[in-house]
Amino acid sequence: MTNDFRCLLCEGQDAELVFPRCKDYYLGTPHVVDYVRCTRCALLQQFPRPPDTSALYSDYPIHAAKSPLFKLLRRVVMADMYFSPAQKVHATLLDYGCGDGGFLDTLSTRRDLRLIGYERGAAQAAHVQAALSVPIHSTRSALLASEEGNVDVLTLHMVLEHVLDPGEVFADAQRLLKPQGTMYVVVPDAESFEARLFGKKWHSLDAPRHICFPGKPHIQELAQQYGFDLVRDRPAAFPNGFAGSLAVVLAGRFHFALFAALLPFGLLFSRLVPTGAHAYWLTKR
Ligand SMILES: [Zn+2]
């Protein structure tokens, strides 16, 4: 289709246009982007890609501090997506792309876990570190210098779809984890029934912030390339996907009050058809 396309996973040079002119329904920024599918590896990805994604995250509500009620609701609503560490494991757990620190916060009472976070952007990392009293690194170099070979569990909750180089994340995980360490990845599933139902209005498309949507063949390929074994995978219920998409269909944009009103339907849908996101457990070789 284009002369300068390079797949960000397989470096294939040909792609078909899947979703042209996708608007930012979630934040309403003026960005409009296209999604294409690599002809060789079938990875759905944004093209052309932004040279730097940091400008897309100013005022990103997912990174903002939350009320206690919101935190409780999130814990209930999103429980199926988050990694669940075994009890009394005495492990170091790194949440890579920890956002507002919500997942680390749910583990803050666990005395057997040493918690670490990584979130790009010094101000966001400092803010989360102060709020949780957990070390949060804001650069890959500092993270690797401090924790290389120390980590037992590395979690990526809805992170891989945001990055410009998924291979770099797997390379970091390989260096950070101990041998036989666990990597947990959960990503929106672009092949799911939910994604097909809503197309360009699928909440988890989240244009322009979501760059690519690795599915099981891509995770397997990355695992093979960077020295991991994929040991388990399953659909993960993500109620926001259905509720957020329906809000866009009804209102023409993301509308928080409507989204909140539809969330019970999202909960029901995601339990009946738990396909909006997919979770993977990998072991470092
Ligand atoms: Zn490809």
PDB file of N, CA, C and O in Angstrom, residues 56-108:
ATOM      1  N   LEU A  56       1.117  12.979  23.397  1.00  0.00           N
ATOM      2  CA  LEU A  56      -0.261  12.474  23.374  1.00  0.00           C
ATOM      3  C   LEU A  56      -0.820  12.275  24.781  1.00  0.00           C
ATOM      4  O   LEU A  56      -1.997  11.983  24.947  1.00  0.00           O
ATOM      5  N   TYR A  57       0.037  12.421  25.800  1.00  0.00           N
ATOM      6  CA  TYR A  57      -0.379  12.073  27.158  1.00  0.00           C
ATOM      7  C   TYR A  57      -0.547  13.261  28.103  1.00  0.00           C
ATOM      8  O   TYR A  57      -0.709  13.055  29.294  1.00  0.00           O
ATOM      9  N   SER A  58      -0.515  14.501  27.580  1.00  0.00           N
ATOM     10  CA  SER A  58      -0.775  15.612  28.485  1.00  0.00           C
ATOM     11  C   SER A  58      -2.247  15.535  28.886  1.00  0.00           C
ATOM     12  O   SER A  58      -3.120  15.261  28.059  1.00  0.00           O
ATOM     13  N   ASP A  59      -2.526  15.691  30.160  1.00  0.00           N
ATOM     14  CA  ASP A  59      -3.895  15.581  30.697  1.00  0.00           C
ATOM     15  C   ASP A  59      -4.514  14.208  30.469  1.00  0.00           C
ATOM     16  O   ASP A  59      -5.724  14.101  30.286  1.00  0.00           O
ATOM     17  N   TYR A  60      -3.716  13.146  30.471  1.00  0.00           N
ATOM     18  CA  TYR A  60      -4.246  11.802  30.276  1.00  0.00           C
ATOM     19  C   TYR A  60      -4.913  11.378  31.581  1.00  0.00           C
ATOM     20  O   TYR A  60      -4.246  11.196  32.592  1.00  0.00           O
ATOM     21  N   PRO A  61      -6.260  11.228  31.599  1.00  0.00           N
ATOM     22  CA  PRO A  61      -6.940  10.982  32.876  1.00  0.00           C
ATOM     23  C   PRO A  61      -6.534   9.667  33.530  1.00  0.00           C
ATOM     24  O   PRO A  61      -6.635   9.522  34.741  1.00  0.00           O
ATOM     25  N   ILE A  62      -6.072   8.686  32.719  1.00  0.00           N
ATOM     26  CA  ILE A  62      -5.684   7.396  33.290  1.00  0.00           C
ATOM     27  C   ILE A  62      -4.480   7.578  34.215  1.00  0.00           C
ATOM     28  O   ILE A  62      -4.261   6.799  35.132  1.00  0.00           O
ATOM     29  N   HIS A  63      -3.703   8.654  34.016  1.00  0.00           N
ATOM     30  CA  HIS A  63      -2.539   8.902  34.862  1.00  0.00           C
ATOM     31  C   HIS A  63      -2.848   9.813  36.055  1.00  0.00           C
ATOM     32  O   HIS A  63      -1.989  10.041  36.884  1.00  0.00           O
ATOM     33  N   ALA A  64      -4.059  10.346  36.125  1.00  0.00           N
ATOM     34  CA  ALA A  64      -4.381  11.292  37.199  1.00  0.00           C
ATOM     35  C   ALA A  64      -4.682  10.559  38.503  1.00  0.00           C
ATOM     36  O   ALA A  64      -5.030   9.376  38.507  1.00  0.00           O
ATOM     37  N   ALA A  65      -4.542  11.283  39.629  1.00  0.00           N
ATOM     38  CA  ALA A  65      -4.876  10.693  40.937  1.00  0.00           C
ATOM     39  C   ALA A  65      -6.379  10.428  41.012  1.00  0.00           C
ATOM     40  O   ALA A  65      -7.178  11.149  40.424  1.00  0.00           O
ATOM     41  N   LYS A  66      -6.784   9.369  41.721  1.00  0.00           N
ATOM     42  CA  LYS A  66      -8.184   8.949  41.749  1.00  0.00           C
ATOM     43  C   LYS A  66      -8.751   9.023  43.166  1.00  0.00           C
ATOM     44  O   LYS A  66      -8.034   8.925  44.139  1.00  0.00           O
ATOM     45  N   SER A  67     -10.080   9.135  43.251  1.00  0.00           N
ATOM     46  CA  SER A  67     -10.766   9.164  44.548  1.00  0.00           C
ATOM     47  C   SER A  67     -10.821   7.738  45.114  1.00  0.00           C
ATOM     48  O   SER A  67     -10.723   6.762  44.367  1.00  0.00           O
ATOM     49  N   PRO A  68     -11.027   7.612  46.471  1.00  0.00           N
ATOM     50  CA  PRO A  68     -11.139   6.270  47.061  1.00  0.00           C
ATOM     51  C   PRO A  68     -12.279   5.443  46.451  1.00  0.00           C
ATOM     52  O   PRO A  68     -12.140   4.241  46.250  1.00  0.00           O
ATOM     53  N   LEU A  69     -13.392   6.114  46.111  1.00  0.00           N
ATOM     54  CA  LEU A  69     -14.524   5.384  45.509  1.00  0.00           C
ATOM     55  C   LEU A  69     -14.126   4.828  44.143  1.00  0.00           C
ATOM     56  O   LEU A  69     -14.407   3.676  43.810  1.00  0.00           O
ATOM     57  N   PHE A  70     -13.447   5.671  43.347  1.00  0.00           N
ATOM     58  CA  PHE A  70     -12.994   5.226  42.025  1.00  0.00           C
ATOM     59  C   PHE A  70     -12.059   4.025  42.175  1.00  0.00           C
ATOM     60  O   PHE A  70     -12.156   3.047  41.436  1.00  0.00           O
ATOM     61  N   LYS A  71     -11.154   4.107  43.180  1.00  0.00           N
ATOM     62  CA  LYS A  71     -10.187   3.019  43.370  1.00  0.00           C
ATOM     63  C   LYS A  71     -10.889   1.703  43.716  1.00  0.00           C
ATOM     64  O   LYS A  71     -10.529   0.651  43.206  1.00  0.00           O
ATOM     65  N   LEU A  72     -11.921   1.819  44.575  1.00  0.00           N
ATOM     66  CA  LEU A  72     -12.661   0.624  44.972  1.00  0.00           C
ATOM     67  C   LEU A  72     -13.385   0.035  43.759  1.00  0.00           C
ATOM     68  O   LEU A  72     -13.332  -1.167  43.501  1.00  0.00           O
ATOM     69  N   LEU A  73     -14.041   0.915  42.980  1.00  0.00           N
ATOM     70  CA  LEU A  73     -14.763   0.469  41.790  1.00  0.00           C
ATOM     71  C   LEU A  73     -13.817  -0.194  40.791  1.00  0.00           C
ATOM     72  O   LEU A  73     -14.114  -1.232  40.231  1.00  0.00           O
ATOM     73  N   ARG A  74     -12.655   0.446  40.612  1.00  0.00           N
ATOM     74  CA  ARG A  74     -11.693  -0.101  39.656  1.00  0.00           C
ATOM     75  C   ARG A  74     -11.247  -1.493  40.081  1.00  0.00           C
ATOM     76  O   ARG A  74     -11.090  -2.386  39.261  1.00  0.00           O
ATOM     77  N   ARG A  75     -11.083  -1.647  41.413  1.00  0.00           N
ATOM     78  CA  ARG A  75     -10.637  -2.932  41.925  1.00  0.00           C
ATOM     79  C   ARG A  75     -11.645  -4.029  41.590  1.00  0.00           C
ATOM     80  O   ARG A  75     -11.281  -5.140  41.224  1.00  0.00           O
ATOM     81  N   VAL A  76     -12.940  -3.676  41.708  1.00  0.00           N
ATOM     82  CA  VAL A  76     -14.002  -4.644  41.425  1.00  0.00           C
ATOM     83  C   VAL A  76     -14.120  -4.871  39.920  1.00  0.00           C
ATOM     84  O   VAL A  76     -14.123  -6.004  39.432  1.00  0.00           O
ATOM     85  N   VAL A  77     -14.175  -3.740  39.185  1.00  0.00           N
ATOM     86  CA  VAL A  77     -14.477  -3.798  37.754  1.00  0.00           C
ATOM     87  C   VAL A  77     -13.330  -4.416  36.955  1.00  0.00           C
ATOM     88  O   VAL A  77     -13.545  -5.172  36.014  1.00  0.00           O
ATOM     89  N   MET A  78     -12.093  -4.123  37.353  1.00  0.00           N
ATOM     90  CA  MET A  78     -10.933  -4.520  36.549  1.00  0.00           C
ATOM     91  C   MET A  78     -10.216  -5.758  37.098  1.00  0.00           C
ATOM     92  O   MET A  78      -9.164  -6.117  36.583  1.00  0.00           O
ATOM     93  N   ALA A  79     -10.796  -6.385  38.120  1.00  0.00           N
ATOM     94  CA  ALA A  79     -10.087  -7.457  38.828  1.00  0.00           C
ATOM     95  C   ALA A  79      -9.557  -8.533  37.894  1.00  0.00           C
ATOM     96  O   ALA A  79      -8.459  -9.056  38.099  1.00  0.00           O
ATOM     97  N   ASP A  80     -10.311  -8.856  36.853  1.00  0.00           N
ATOM     98  CA  ASP A  80      -9.945  -9.973  35.985  1.00  0.00           C
ATOM     99  C   ASP A  80      -8.696  -9.691  35.143  1.00  0.00           C
ATOM    100  O   ASP A  80      -8.070 -10.599  34.623  1.00  0.00           O
ATOM    101  N   MET A  81      -8.362  -8.412  34.996  1.00  0.00           N
ATOM    102  CA  MET A  81      -7.247  -8.022  34.132  1.00  0.00           C
ATOM    103  C   MET A  81      -5.905  -8.027  34.823  1.00  0.00           C
ATOM    104  O   MET A  81      -4.866  -8.159  34.187  1.00  0.00           O
ATOM    105  N   TYR A  82      -5.947  -7.785  36.144  1.00  0.00           N
ATOM    106  CA  TYR A  82      -4.682  -7.581  36.857  1.00  0.00           C
ATOM    107  C   TYR A  82      -4.020  -8.897  37.240  1.00  0.00           C
ATOM    108  O   TYR A  82      -4.703  -9.880  37.547  1.00  0.00           O
ATOM    109  N   PHE A  83      -2.711  -8.881  37.278  1.00  0.00           N
ATOM    110  CA  PHE A  83      -1.945 -10.038  37.732  1.00  0.00           C
ATOM    111  C   PHE A  83      -2.267 -10.291  39.204  1.00  0.00           C
ATOM    112  O   PHE A  83      -2.400  -9.363  39.996  1.00  0.00           O
ATOM    113  N   SER A  84      -2.375 -11.556  39.555  1.00  0.00           N
ATOM    114  CA  SER A  84      -2.699 -11.916  40.935  1.00  0.00           C
ATOM    115  C   SER A  84      -1.539 -12.720  41.529  1.00  0.00           C
ATOM    116  O   SER A  84      -1.400 -13.908  41.252  1.00  0.00           O
ATOM    117  N   PRO A  85      -0.677 -12.061  42.342  1.00  0.00           N
ATOM    118  CA  PRO A  85       0.473 -12.802  42.872  1.00  0.00           C
ATOM    119  C   PRO A  85       0.041 -13.811  43.932  1.00  0.00           C
ATOM    120  O   PRO A  85      -0.897 -13.551  44.685  1.00  0.00           O
ATOM    121  N   ALA A  86       0.718 -14.959  43.969  1.00  0.00           N
ATOM    122  CA  ALA A  86       0.443 -15.956  45.006  1.00  0.00           C
ATOM    123  C   ALA A  86       0.747 -15.341  46.368  1.00  0.00           C
ATOM    124  O   ALA A  86       1.480 -14.358  46.469  1.00  0.00           O
ATOM    125  N   GLN A  87       0.170 -15.907  47.425  1.00  0.00           N
ATOM    126  CA  GLN A  87       0.422 -15.406  48.781  1.00  0.00           C
ATOM    127  C   GLN A  87       1.806 -15.845  49.254  1.00  0.00           C
ATOM    128  O   GLN A  87       2.278 -16.912  48.883  1.00  0.00           O
ATOM    129  N   LYS A  88       2.421 -15.010  50.096  1.00  0.00           N
ATOM    130  CA  LYS A  88       3.698 -15.327  50.756  1.00  0.00           C
ATOM    131  C   LYS A  88       4.763 -15.810  49.763  1.00  0.00           C
ATOM    132  O   LYS A  88       5.380 -16.850  49.948  1.00  0.00           O
ATOM    133  N   VAL A  89       4.936 -15.037  48.683  1.00  0.00           N
ATOM    134  CA  VAL A  89       5.896 -15.458  47.657  1.00  0.00           C
ATOM    135  C   VAL A  89       7.291 -14.879  47.878  1.00  0.00           C
ATOM    136  O   VAL A  89       8.261 -15.369  47.335  1.00  0.00           O
ATOM    137  N   HIS A  90       7.394 -13.804  48.678  1.00  0.00           N
ATOM    138  CA  HIS A  90       8.664 -13.124  48.931  1.00  0.00           C
ATOM    139  C   HIS A  90       9.373 -12.838  47.608  1.00  0.00           C
ATOM    140  O   HIS A  90      10.413 -13.412  47.299  1.00  0.00           O
ATOM    141  N   ALA A  91       8.762 -11.970  46.856  1.00  0.00           N
ATOM    142  CA  ALA A  91       9.233 -11.698  45.499  1.00  0.00           C
ATOM    143  C   ALA A  91       9.348 -10.197  45.256  1.00  0.00           C
ATOM    144  O   ALA A  91       8.724  -9.391  45.943  1.00  0.00           O
ATOM    145  N   THR A  92      10.153  -9.856  44.244  1.00  0.00           N
ATOM    146  CA  THR A  92      10.226  -8.487  43.755  1.00  0.00           C
ATOM    147  C   THR A  92       9.313  -8.372  42.546  1.00  0.00           C
ATOM    148  O   THR A  92       9.470  -9.127  41.575  1.00  0.00           O
ATOM    149  N   LEU A  93       8.362  -7.460  42.627  1.00  0.00           N
ATOM    150  CA  LEU A  93       7.401  -7.281  41.537  1.00  0.00           C
ATOM    151  C   LEU A  93       7.567  -5.886  40.943  1.00  0.00           C
ATOM    152  O   LEU A  93       7.534  -4.888  41.665  1.00  0.00           O
ATOM    153  N   LEU A  94       7.761  -5.841  39.637  1.00  0.00           N
ATOM    154  CA  LEU A  94       7.906  -4.575  38.911  1.00  0.00           C
ATOM    155  C   LEU A  94       6.681  -4.364  38.033  1.00  0.00           C
ATOM    156  O   LEU A  94       6.396  -5.204  37.166  1.00  0.00           O
ATOM    157  N   ASP A  95       5.958  -3.267  38.231  1.00  0.00           N
ATOM    158  CA  ASP A  95       4.853  -2.909  37.335  1.00  0.00           C
ATOM    159  C   ASP A  95       5.423  -1.938  36.295  1.00  0.00           C
ATOM    160  O   ASP A  95       5.693  -0.770  36.601  1.00  0.00           O
ATOM    161  N   TYR A  96       5.620  -2.446  35.086  1.00  0.00           N
ATOM    162  CA  TYR A  96       6.285  -1.706  34.002  1.00  0.00           C
ATOM    163  C   TYR A  96       5.205  -0.915  33.252  1.00  0.00           C
ATOM    164  O   TYR A  96       4.330  -1.500  32.621  1.00  0.00           O
ATOM    165  N   GLY A  97       5.255   0.414  33.364  1.00  0.00           N
ATOM    166  CA  GLY A  97       4.169   1.256  32.831  1.00  0.00           C
ATOM    167  C   GLY A  97       3.067   1.320  33.864  1.00  0.00           C
ATOM    168  O   GLY A  97       1.926   0.938  33.606  1.00  0.00           O
ATOM    169  N   CYS A  98       3.412   1.805  35.067  1.00  0.00           N
ATOM    170  CA  CYS A  98       2.485   1.677  36.205  1.00  0.00           C
ATOM    171  C   CYS A  98       1.425   2.773  36.227  1.00  0.00           C
ATOM    172  O   CYS A  98       0.544   2.743  37.100  1.00  0.00           O
ATOM    173  N   GLY A  99       1.465   3.736  35.298  1.00  0.00           N
ATOM    174  CA  GLY A  99       0.411   4.757  35.211  1.00  0.00           C
ATOM    175  C   GLY A  99       0.270   5.535  36.503  1.00  0.00           C
ATOM    176  O   GLY A  99       1.241   6.101  37.014  1.00  0.00           O
ATOM    177  N   ASP A 100      -0.941   5.526  37.073  1.00  0.00           N
ATOM    178  CA  ASP A 100      -1.189   6.253  38.329  1.00  0.00           C
ATOM    179  C   ASP A 100      -0.836   5.407  39.550  1.00  0.00           C
ATOM    180  O   ASP A 100      -1.126   5.809  40.674  1.00  0.00           O
ATOM    181  N   GLY A 101      -0.260   4.229  39.361  1.00  0.00           N
ATOM    182  CA  GLY A 101       0.144   3.373  40.483  1.00  0.00           C
ATOM    183  C   GLY A 101      -0.999   2.566  41.068  1.00  0.00           C
ATOM    184  O   GLY A 101      -0.861   1.980  42.143  1.00  0.00           O
ATOM    185  N   GLY A 102      -2.129   2.496  40.369  1.00  0.00           N
ATOM    186  CA  GLY A 102      -3.323   1.822  40.886  1.00  0.00           C
ATOM    187  C   GLY A 102      -3.081   0.361  41.236  1.00  0.00           C
ATOM    188  O   GLY A 102      -3.512  -0.112  42.296  1.00  0.00           O
ATOM    189  N   PHE A 103      -2.384  -0.373  40.371  1.00  0.00           N
ATOM    190  CA  PHE A 103      -2.138  -1.796  40.644  1.00  0.00           C
ATOM    191  C   PHE A 103      -1.181  -1.962  41.834  1.00  0.00           C
ATOM    192  O   PHE A 103      -1.437  -2.763  42.739  1.00  0.00           O
ATOM    193  N   LEU A 104      -0.116  -1.174  41.867  1.00  0.00           N
ATOM    194  CA  LEU A 104       0.837  -1.258  42.992  1.00  0.00           C
ATOM    195  C   LEU A 104       0.128  -0.924  44.306  1.00  0.00           C
ATOM    196  O   LEU A 104       0.392  -1.547  45.335  1.00  0.00           O
ATOM    197  N   ASP A 105      -0.778   0.028  44.250  1.00  0.00           N
ATOM    198  CA  ASP A 105      -1.525   0.430  45.445  1.00  0.00           C
ATOM    199  C   ASP A 105      -2.321  -0.745  46.015  1.00  0.00           C
ATOM    200  O   ASP A 105      -2.409  -0.918  47.235  1.00  0.00           O
ATOM    201  N   THR A 106      -2.884  -1.587  45.131  1.00  0.00           N
ATOM    202  CA  THR A 106      -3.679  -2.736  45.617  1.00  0.00           C
ATOM    203  C   THR A 106      -2.793  -3.755  46.333  1.00  0.00           C
ATOM    204  O   THR A 106      -3.302  -4.602  47.072  1.00  0.00           O
ATOM    205  N   LEU A 107      -1.470  -3.698  46.109  1.00  0.00           N
ATOM    206  CA  LEU A 107      -0.549  -4.668  46.733  1.00  0.00           C
ATOM    207  C   LEU A 107       0.215  -4.066  47.907  1.00  0.00           C
ATOM    208  O   LEU A 107       1.096  -4.721  48.486  1.00  0.00           O
ATOM    209  N   SER A 108      -0.124  -2.804  48.267  1.00  0.00           N
ATOM    210  CA  SER A 108       0.714  -2.076  49.235  1.00  0.00           C
ATOM    211  C   SER A 108       0.710  -2.703  50.632  1.00  0.00           C
ATOM    212  O   SER A 108       1.599  -2.443  51.427  1.00  0.00           O
TER     213      SER A 108
END
